[in-house]
Amino acid sequence: MTFTNIISAIGNTSSVYPLILRDCGVEIPSKVYLTYNENKDDKEVAFLATRERIIDEYSTSAVWLGGIPLVEKIIDKFVIAKKGFNPNVNLKLFNESDCQGIDYNIKLFEEKIKNNDLSAEIKNNIKKAIEDLKKVKNNKGLYEKLLSSKFLISTALPIAFMGFIIPKLVFSLTAKTKAAKAKKQNEMKDKNQFSNMFYGKASGDVFEKVRFSKKKNPVFTGNFASSVANFSTYQKMAAIDGGYAVGRVVTSRKKNEAVDLGFKMLGMMFLNYVAPKYIEKILDTTANKAFNIDVKLDPLMLADNEFLEQISNGSLKLPKGDDGISLLKFVDENPNELFTKYALKFEKINMIFADSKNKQNGVRDPRAYVDIEGLRNFKKSIEEFSKKALEGTIKNTDNEIIFEQVKKFAKKAKAVKSINIITNVGLSSFLLAYCLPKVQYLFREWYTGSKLEPGIVDDNTKNTKKAG
């Protein structure tokens, strides 16, 4: 994978890649270090808190990143497919419009089958897609229930593990460790007291310095379907994080821990799912004003010489209109144009191909719903970039000269975009991995009166208090 591919992947704020990078690459190691550092005044609490953080963070990440795809694949194969449905049919198609919908798509693509230019394989794939649409159309209620159940199960299971099961297991391990140490210390105390009866040696001073020898262990105490059935993996991860946050608060060992975790989880949700998009907009707007460069396009496009050459010689084909009919008509009639290829690449549309490896002469998948607004904005971004790239060039000049000027502009735009992406990921990672824990620790000390982990430290520790 090239550097440009990596930057492209982590720069998509609607994908899971920036979340993976921030979570596994930056956030967890930083949190582990800061947890130890915050509790280092008490070696026992520091050890238990750091161990809890390591086990909790890495096991949670494993469930969070792998839970949704795994559960969905199992349900798709063994439940939905067994009922005769194709899970790729989007329920939003029941909302008929002037350019797409179940009835609209069935009629449109039945006409396409009559096109002699299409291969037999493509025609067969279209027929299967139409059959999938008709099956769903005739069994809407059952299909909605299946997709709703899929959503609930694929989010409920990760939430259960992340929000309830994992913390309970981690808390239980800590409780057993504390209990075992307390038992050993009590046995030593009894032995010393027994010895003192014969030798007159006072051993009480030895145990006054041990925190856990006298402490108690912690006490463990129809529209919906259309809205959620076609959530992206990114959206489902956000939903899971919300449930995970609630679970962590509910399973807290103590009130102080619940408040501490609640504060942390709210900050985590904001910095993971809200802040990066605003940071991206601010950086792009700032770069546009400072360098007069439109940086909405992906670095992959900015590095594509074919794309840049078509801009320079005026051969780049785009939809003539911005309405849904014009946009989809262009895609359907020009499957091999760069606009269509990049719309597919960046998941603006879905296509059916006779050969999955050779993605040529495809047909738009009639089962997929197209976000017209997203496709329209994509087209406008290309138009804006093309206009800026050609500014200052002289018409009827040698095409090689114009191409070099466009290429130079694109190279500059790519550099700015790449810096913006790295800055966004770096800043959001810094906020998540360093700033949020630091603010949380300040809040904890203000609320509880102690720097130590409120779920581990004993209730009668002298510097722990309840907020009032």
Coordinates of C-alpha atoms in Angstrom, one line a residue:
M1 CA 0.0 0.0 0.0
T2 CA 1.5 3.4 -1.0
F3 CA 1.7 6.4 1.2
T4 CA -1.2 8.0 -0.8
N5 CA -3.4 5.0 -0.2
I6 CA -2.7 5.2 3.5
I7 CA -3.4 8.9 3.7
S8 CA -6.6 8.3 1.7
A9 CA -7.8 5.6 4.0
I10 CA -7.2 7.5 7.3
G11 CA -8.5 10.7 5.8
N12 CA -12.0 9.3 5.4
T13 CA -13.8 10.5 8.5
S14 CA -16.8 8.3 7.7
S15 CA -14.8 5.1 7.7
V16 CA -13.3 2.9 10.4
Y17 CA -9.7 3.4 9.5
P18 CA -9.1 6.7 11.4
L19 CA -10.8 5.1 14.4
I20 CA -8.5 2.0 14.2
L21 CA -5.4 4.2 14.0
R22 CA -6.4 6.4 16.9
D23 CA -7.7 3.6 19.0
C24 CA -4.9 0.9 18.6
G25 CA -2.0 3.0 17.5
V26 CA -2.2 6.0 19.8
E27 CA -5.0 6.1 22.3
I28 CA -4.5 2.7 24.1
P29 CA -0.7 3.0 24.7
S30 CA -1.1 6.5 25.9
K31 CA -4.0 5.6 28.2
V32 CA -2.1 2.8 29.8
Y33 CA 0.9 5.1 30.5
L34 CA -1.3 7.9 31.9
T35 CA -3.3 5.4 34.0
Y36 CA -0.1 4.2 35.7
N37 CA 1.3 7.7 36.0
E38 CA -1.9 9.0 37.6
N39 CA -1.9 6.2 40.3
K40 CA 1.8 5.9 40.9
D41 CA 1.5 7.4 44.4
D42 CA 0.0 4.1 45.5
K43 CA 1.9 1.1 43.9
E44 CA -0.8 -1.4 44.6
V45 CA -3.5 0.8 43.0
A46 CA -1.2 1.7 40.1
F47 CA -0.5 -2.0 39.4
L48 CA -4.2 -3.0 39.5
A49 CA -5.4 0.1 37.5
T50 CA -2.8 -0.4 34.8
R51 CA -3.6 -4.1 34.5
E52 CA -7.3 -3.3 34.3
R53 CA -6.6 -0.7 31.6
I54 CA -4.5 -3.1 29.4
I55 CA -6.9 -6.0 29.6
D56 CA -10.0 -3.7 29.2
E57 CA -8.7 -1.6 26.3
Y58 CA -7.3 -4.4 24.1
S59 CA -10.2 -6.8 24.6
T60 CA -12.7 -4.1 24.1
S61 CA -11.0 -3.0 20.8
A62 CA -11.0 -6.6 19.6
V63 CA -14.8 -6.8 20.1
W64 CA -15.4 -3.3 18.8
L65 CA -13.5 -3.7 15.6
G66 CA -14.4 -7.3 14.8
G67 CA -17.8 -7.8 16.4
I68 CA -20.1 -6.1 13.9
P69 CA -18.6 -7.6 10.6
L70 CA -18.5 -11.1 12.1
V71 CA -22.0 -11.1 13.5
E72 CA -23.4 -9.5 10.4
K73 CA -21.8 -12.1 8.1
I74 CA -23.2 -14.9 10.2
I75 CA -26.7 -13.5 10.2
D76 CA -26.6 -12.7 6.5
K77 CA -25.6 -16.3 5.6
F78 CA -27.5 -18.3 8.1
V79 CA -30.6 -16.3 8.7
I80 CA -31.5 -13.8 6.0
A81 CA -30.2 -15.8 3.0
K82 CA -31.9 -18.9 4.4
K83 CA -35.2 -17.0 4.2
G84 CA -34.5 -16.4 0.5
F85 CA -33.6 -12.7 0.8
N86 CA -30.5 -10.8 -0.4
P87 CA -29.4 -8.5 2.5
N88 CA -28.0 -6.0 0.0
V89 CA -31.5 -4.7 -0.8
N90 CA -31.7 -1.3 0.8
L91 CA -35.0 -0.5 2.6
K92 CA -34.7 3.2 1.7
L93 CA -35.8 2.2 -1.9
F94 CA -39.4 1.9 -0.5
N95 CA -39.3 5.7 -0.5
E96 CA -40.0 6.1 -4.3
S97 CA -38.6 9.3 -5.9
D98 CA -38.2 10.6 -9.4
C99 CA -34.9 8.8 -9.9
Q100 CA -34.9 5.6 -7.7
G101 CA -37.1 3.3 -5.7
I102 CA -38.1 -0.4 -5.8
D103 CA -40.8 -0.1 -8.5
Y104 CA -38.7 2.5 -10.4
N105 CA -35.6 0.4 -10.3
I106 CA -37.4 -2.8 -11.3
K107 CA -38.9 -1.1 -14.4
L108 CA -35.6 0.7 -15.3
F109 CA -33.4 -2.4 -15.1
E110 CA -35.9 -4.7 -16.8
E111 CA -35.5 -2.3 -19.7
K112 CA -31.7 -2.5 -19.5
I113 CA -31.8 -6.3 -19.9
K114 CA -33.1 -5.7 -23.4
N115 CA -29.9 -3.9 -24.2
N116 CA -27.9 -6.1 -26.6
D117 CA -24.6 -4.4 -25.6
L118 CA -24.6 -6.0 -22.2
S119 CA -22.9 -9.4 -21.7
A120 CA -24.9 -12.5 -20.8
E121 CA -23.2 -12.5 -17.4
I122 CA -24.3 -9.0 -16.6
K123 CA -27.8 -9.6 -17.8
N124 CA -28.0 -12.7 -15.5
N125 CA -26.7 -10.6 -12.5
I126 CA -29.3 -7.9 -13.2
K127 CA -32.1 -10.5 -13.4
K128 CA -31.0 -11.9 -10.0
A129 CA -31.0 -8.3 -8.6
I130 CA -34.5 -7.7 -9.9
E131 CA -35.7 -11.0 -8.4
D132 CA -34.2 -9.8 -5.0
L133 CA -36.1 -6.6 -5.3
K134 CA -39.4 -8.3 -6.1
K135 CA -38.9 -10.8 -3.2
V136 CA -38.4 -7.9 -0.7
K137 CA -41.2 -5.9 -2.2
N138 CA -43.6 -8.8 -1.7
N139 CA -42.4 -9.5 1.8
K140 CA -41.6 -6.1 3.1
G141 CA -42.7 -6.8 6.7
L142 CA -40.7 -9.9 7.1
Y143 CA -37.6 -8.4 5.5
E144 CA -37.8 -5.3 7.8
K145 CA -38.0 -7.6 10.8
L146 CA -35.0 -9.5 9.7
L147 CA -32.9 -6.4 9.1
S148 CA -34.0 -4.9 12.4
S149 CA -33.1 -8.1 14.2
K150 CA -29.7 -8.1 12.4
F151 CA -29.1 -4.5 13.6
L152 CA -30.1 -5.2 17.2
I153 CA -28.1 -8.4 17.4
S154 CA -25.0 -7.0 15.7
T155 CA -25.0 -4.1 18.1
A156 CA -26.4 -5.7 21.2
L157 CA -23.7 -8.5 21.4
P158 CA -20.7 -6.1 21.2
I159 CA -22.4 -3.8 23.7
A160 CA -23.0 -6.7 26.1
F161 CA -19.4 -7.8 25.9
M162 CA -17.9 -4.3 26.0
G163 CA -20.2 -2.6 28.4
F164 CA -21.1 -5.4 30.8
I165 CA -19.2 -8.7 30.5
I166 CA -15.6 -7.4 30.0
P167 CA -15.8 -4.9 32.9
K168 CA -17.3 -7.5 35.2
L169 CA -14.5 -9.9 34.4
V170 CA -11.9 -7.2 34.9
F171 CA -13.4 -6.1 38.2
S172 CA -13.6 -9.7 39.3
L173 CA -9.9 -10.2 38.6
T174 CA -9.0 -7.1 40.6
A175 CA -11.3 -8.2 43.5
K176 CA -9.7 -11.7 43.6
T177 CA -6.2 -10.1 43.6
K178 CA -7.1 -7.8 46.5
A179 CA -8.8 -10.6 48.4
A180 CA -5.8 -13.0 47.9
K181 CA -3.4 -10.4 49.2
A182 CA -5.6 -9.5 52.1
K183 CA -5.9 -13.2 53.0
K184 CA -2.1 -13.6 52.9
Q185 CA -1.6 -10.6 55.0
N186 CA -4.1 -11.7 57.6
E187 CA -2.5 -15.1 57.7
M188 CA 0.9 -13.4 58.3
K189 CA -0.7 -11.2 61.0
D190 CA -2.2 -14.2 62.8
K191 CA 1.1 -16.0 62.6
N192 CA 2.9 -13.1 64.1
Q193 CA 0.3 -12.6 66.8
F194 CA 0.7 -16.3 67.7
S195 CA 4.5 -15.9 67.8
N196 CA 4.1 -12.8 69.9
M197 CA 2.4 -14.8 72.6
F198 CA 5.6 -16.7 73.1
Y199 CA 8.3 -14.2 72.1
G200 CA 6.6 -10.9 73.0
K201 CA 7.2 -9.3 69.6
A202 CA 4.9 -6.6 68.5
S203 CA 4.0 -7.0 64.8
G204 CA 1.2 -4.5 64.4
D205 CA 3.4 -1.8 63.0
V206 CA 4.2 -3.9 60.0
F207 CA 0.6 -4.0 58.9
E208 CA -0.4 -0.4 59.5
K209 CA 1.4 0.6 56.3
V210 CA -0.5 -1.9 54.1
R211 CA -3.6 -0.4 52.6
F212 CA -5.6 -3.5 51.7
S213 CA -5.1 -5.6 54.8
K214 CA -7.9 -3.8 56.7
K215 CA -10.2 -2.8 53.8
K216 CA -13.3 -4.3 52.4
N217 CA -13.4 -5.7 48.8
P218 CA -15.6 -3.7 46.4
V219 CA -19.2 -4.6 46.1
F220 CA -20.4 -5.7 42.6
T221 CA -23.5 -4.4 42.3
G222 CA -41.5 0.1 10.4
N223 CA -39.7 3.4 10.9
F224 CA -37.1 2.0 13.1
A225 CA -36.3 -0.7 10.5
S226 CA -35.8 1.8 7.7
S227 CA -33.7 4.1 9.9
V228 CA -31.3 1.5 11.3
A229 CA -31.3 -1.5 9.0
N230 CA -28.9 0.1 6.5
F231 CA -26.5 1.8 8.9
S232 CA -22.9 1.7 7.8
T233 CA -20.3 -0.1 9.8
Y234 CA -19.1 3.4 11.0
Q235 CA -22.7 4.3 12.1
K236 CA -23.1 1.0 13.9
M237 CA -19.8 1.5 15.7
A238 CA -21.1 4.8 16.9
A239 CA -24.3 3.1 18.2
I240 CA -22.2 0.4 19.9
D241 CA -20.0 3.0 21.5
G242 CA -23.1 4.7 22.9
G243 CA -24.4 1.4 24.4
Y244 CA -20.9 0.6 25.6
A245 CA -20.7 3.9 27.4
V246 CA -24.1 3.3 29.1
G247 CA -22.9 -0.2 30.1
R248 CA -19.7 1.0 31.6
V249 CA -21.6 3.5 33.8
V250 CA -24.2 0.9 34.8
T251 CA -21.6 -1.7 35.8
S252 CA -19.5 0.7 37.8
R253 CA -18.5 -0.6 41.2
K254 CA -19.1 2.7 43.0
K255 CA -20.9 6.0 42.5
N256 CA -17.6 7.9 42.1
E257 CA -16.5 5.5 39.4
A258 CA -19.8 5.8 37.6
V259 CA -19.5 9.6 37.5
D260 CA -15.8 9.4 36.5
L261 CA -16.5 6.9 33.6
G262 CA -19.6 8.9 32.5
F263 CA -17.4 12.0 32.1
K264 CA -14.8 10.0 30.2
M265 CA -17.3 8.3 27.9
L266 CA -19.1 11.6 26.9
G267 CA -15.7 13.1 25.9
M268 CA -14.7 9.9 24.0
M269 CA -18.0 9.9 22.0
F270 CA -17.5 13.6 21.1
L271 CA -13.9 13.3 20.1
N272 CA -14.4 10.1 18.1
Y273 CA -17.5 10.9 16.1
V274 CA -18.1 14.7 16.2
A275 CA -14.9 16.6 16.5
P276 CA -12.9 15.0 13.5
K277 CA -15.5 16.2 11.0
Y278 CA -15.4 19.8 12.3
I279 CA -11.6 19.7 12.4
E280 CA -11.6 18.5 8.8
K281 CA -13.9 21.3 7.7
I282 CA -11.8 23.9 9.6
L283 CA -8.5 22.7 8.1
D284 CA -9.9 22.5 4.6
T285 CA -11.5 25.9 4.8
T286 CA -8.3 27.4 6.2
A287 CA -6.2 25.8 3.5
N288 CA -8.5 27.0 0.8
K289 CA -8.2 30.5 1.9
A290 CA -4.5 30.4 2.6
F291 CA -3.4 28.6 -0.6
N292 CA -6.5 29.2 -2.9
I293 CA -6.7 25.4 -3.2
D294 CA -9.8 23.3 -3.0
V295 CA -8.9 20.2 -1.0
K296 CA -12.2 18.4 -0.8
L297 CA -11.0 15.7 -3.2
D298 CA -9.2 12.6 -2.0
P299 CA -5.4 12.3 -2.4
L300 CA -5.9 9.3 -4.7
M301 CA -7.6 11.5 -7.3
L302 CA -5.1 14.3 -6.9
A303 CA -2.3 11.7 -7.7
D304 CA -4.1 10.2 -10.7
N305 CA -2.4 11.4 -13.9
E306 CA -5.3 10.2 -16.1
F307 CA -7.7 12.4 -14.1
L308 CA -5.4 15.4 -14.3
E309 CA -4.8 14.9 -18.0
Q310 CA -8.5 14.8 -18.7
I311 CA -8.9 18.1 -16.8
S312 CA -6.0 19.7 -18.8
N313 CA -7.3 18.6 -22.2
G314 CA -11.0 19.2 -21.4
S315 CA -12.0 15.5 -22.0
L316 CA -13.2 14.9 -18.4
K317 CA -16.9 13.9 -18.6
L318 CA -19.3 14.9 -15.8
P319 CA -23.1 14.8 -15.4
K320 CA -24.6 17.8 -17.0
G321 CA -27.1 18.5 -14.3
D322 CA -27.1 18.3 -10.5
D323 CA -30.5 16.6 -10.1
G324 CA -30.9 12.9 -9.3
I325 CA -32.1 11.9 -12.7
S326 CA -29.1 13.5 -14.5
L327 CA -26.6 12.1 -12.0
L328 CA -27.9 8.5 -12.2
K329 CA -28.4 8.7 -15.9
F330 CA -24.8 9.6 -16.4
V331 CA -23.6 6.8 -14.2
D332 CA -25.8 4.3 -16.0
E333 CA -24.7 5.4 -19.5
N334 CA -21.0 5.9 -18.6
P335 CA -19.9 3.1 -16.4
N336 CA -16.2 3.4 -17.5
E337 CA -15.8 7.1 -17.1
L338 CA -13.6 8.4 -14.2
F339 CA -16.5 10.1 -12.5
T340 CA -18.3 6.8 -12.2
K341 CA -15.2 4.8 -11.3
Y342 CA -14.3 7.2 -8.5
A343 CA -17.9 7.4 -7.3
L344 CA -17.7 3.6 -6.9
K345 CA -14.3 3.8 -5.3
F346 CA -15.6 6.2 -2.6
E347 CA -18.8 4.3 -2.1
K348 CA -21.2 6.9 -3.7
I349 CA -22.7 4.1 -5.8
N350 CA -22.6 0.3 -6.1
M351 CA -22.0 -1.6 -9.3
I352 CA -22.5 -5.1 -10.7
F353 CA -19.7 -6.6 -12.8
A354 CA -19.5 -9.8 -14.8
D355 CA -16.0 -10.2 -13.5
S356 CA -15.3 -9.0 -10.0
K357 CA -11.5 -8.7 -10.8
N358 CA -12.0 -6.9 -14.1
K359 CA -14.3 -4.0 -13.1
Q360 CA -15.2 -2.8 -16.6
N361 CA -18.6 -2.3 -18.2
G362 CA -20.5 -2.6 -15.0
V363 CA -24.1 -1.8 -14.2
R364 CA -25.4 0.2 -11.2
D365 CA -26.7 -2.2 -8.6
P366 CA -30.5 -1.8 -8.6
R367 CA -30.7 -3.1 -4.9
A368 CA -28.5 -0.2 -3.7
Y369 CA -29.8 3.2 -2.6
V370 CA -27.8 6.2 -3.9
D371 CA -27.3 9.2 -1.7
I372 CA -28.1 11.9 -4.3
E373 CA -26.8 14.7 -2.1
G374 CA -23.5 13.0 -1.6
L375 CA -23.1 12.2 -5.3
R376 CA -24.0 15.8 -6.2
N377 CA -21.4 17.2 -3.8
F378 CA -18.8 14.8 -5.2
K379 CA -19.5 16.2 -8.7
K380 CA -19.3 19.8 -7.5
S381 CA -16.0 19.1 -5.7
I382 CA -14.5 17.9 -9.0
E383 CA -15.9 20.9 -10.9
E384 CA -14.4 23.3 -8.3
F385 CA -11.0 21.6 -8.4
S386 CA -11.0 21.6 -12.2
K387 CA -11.8 25.3 -12.3
K388 CA -9.0 26.2 -9.8
A389 CA -6.5 23.9 -11.6
L390 CA -7.1 25.6 -14.9
E391 CA -6.9 29.1 -13.6
G392 CA -4.0 31.0 -15.2
T393 CA -3.6 28.5 -18.0
I394 CA -3.8 29.8 -21.6
K395 CA -6.2 28.2 -24.0
N396 CA -4.8 26.7 -27.3
T397 CA -1.5 26.4 -25.5
D398 CA 0.4 23.1 -26.0
N399 CA -1.4 20.5 -23.9
E400 CA 1.8 19.3 -22.3
I401 CA 2.3 22.7 -20.8
I402 CA -1.3 22.9 -19.5
F403 CA -0.9 19.4 -18.1
E404 CA 2.3 20.3 -16.2
Q405 CA 0.5 23.3 -14.7
V406 CA -2.5 21.2 -13.7
K407 CA -0.2 18.5 -12.3
K408 CA 1.8 21.1 -10.3
F409 CA -1.4 22.5 -8.8
A410 CA -2.7 19.0 -8.0
K411 CA 0.7 18.1 -6.3
K412 CA 0.4 21.2 -4.2
A413 CA -3.3 20.4 -3.4
K414 CA -2.3 16.8 -2.5
A415 CA 0.4 18.0 -0.1
V416 CA -2.0 20.4 1.6
K417 CA -4.7 17.7 1.8
S418 CA -2.3 15.1 3.2
I419 CA -1.0 17.6 5.8
N420 CA -4.7 18.3 6.8
I421 CA -5.4 14.6 7.1
I422 CA -2.3 14.0 9.2
T423 CA -3.0 17.0 11.3
N424 CA -6.6 15.9 11.8
V425 CA -5.7 12.4 12.9
G426 CA -2.8 13.7 15.0
L427 CA -4.9 16.4 16.7
S428 CA -7.9 14.2 17.4
S429 CA -5.5 11.4 18.7
F430 CA -3.8 13.9 21.0
L431 CA -7.2 15.1 22.3
L432 CA -8.3 11.5 22.9
A433 CA -5.1 10.0 24.1
Y434 CA -3.7 12.8 26.2
C435 CA -6.1 15.8 26.8
L436 CA -9.2 13.8 27.6
P437 CA -7.5 11.6 30.2
K438 CA -5.8 14.7 31.8
V439 CA -9.2 16.5 31.9
Q440 CA -10.8 13.4 33.3
Y441 CA -8.2 13.1 36.1
L442 CA -8.7 16.8 37.0
F443 CA -12.4 16.2 37.1
R444 CA -11.9 13.0 39.2
E445 CA -9.7 14.8 41.7
W446 CA -12.2 17.6 42.0
Y447 CA -15.2 15.3 42.3
T448 CA -13.7 12.5 44.5
G449 CA -10.9 14.3 46.3
S450 CA -8.4 11.7 45.1
K451 CA -6.2 11.0 42.0
L452 CA -6.6 7.3 42.4
E453 CA -8.9 5.1 40.4
P454 CA -12.3 5.4 42.2
G455 CA -13.3 1.8 41.4
I456 CA -10.2 0.3 43.0
V457 CA -9.3 2.6 45.9
D458 CA -11.1 1.7 49.1
D459 CA -14.1 3.8 50.2
N460 CA -12.5 4.8 53.5
T461 CA -9.2 6.0 52.0
K462 CA -8.5 9.2 53.8
N463 CA -8.3 11.5 50.6
T464 CA -11.5 10.1 49.0
K465 CA -14.7 12.1 49.4
K466 CA -18.1 12.3 48.0
A467 CA -19.1 15.3 46.0
G468 CA -21.9 17.2 47.6

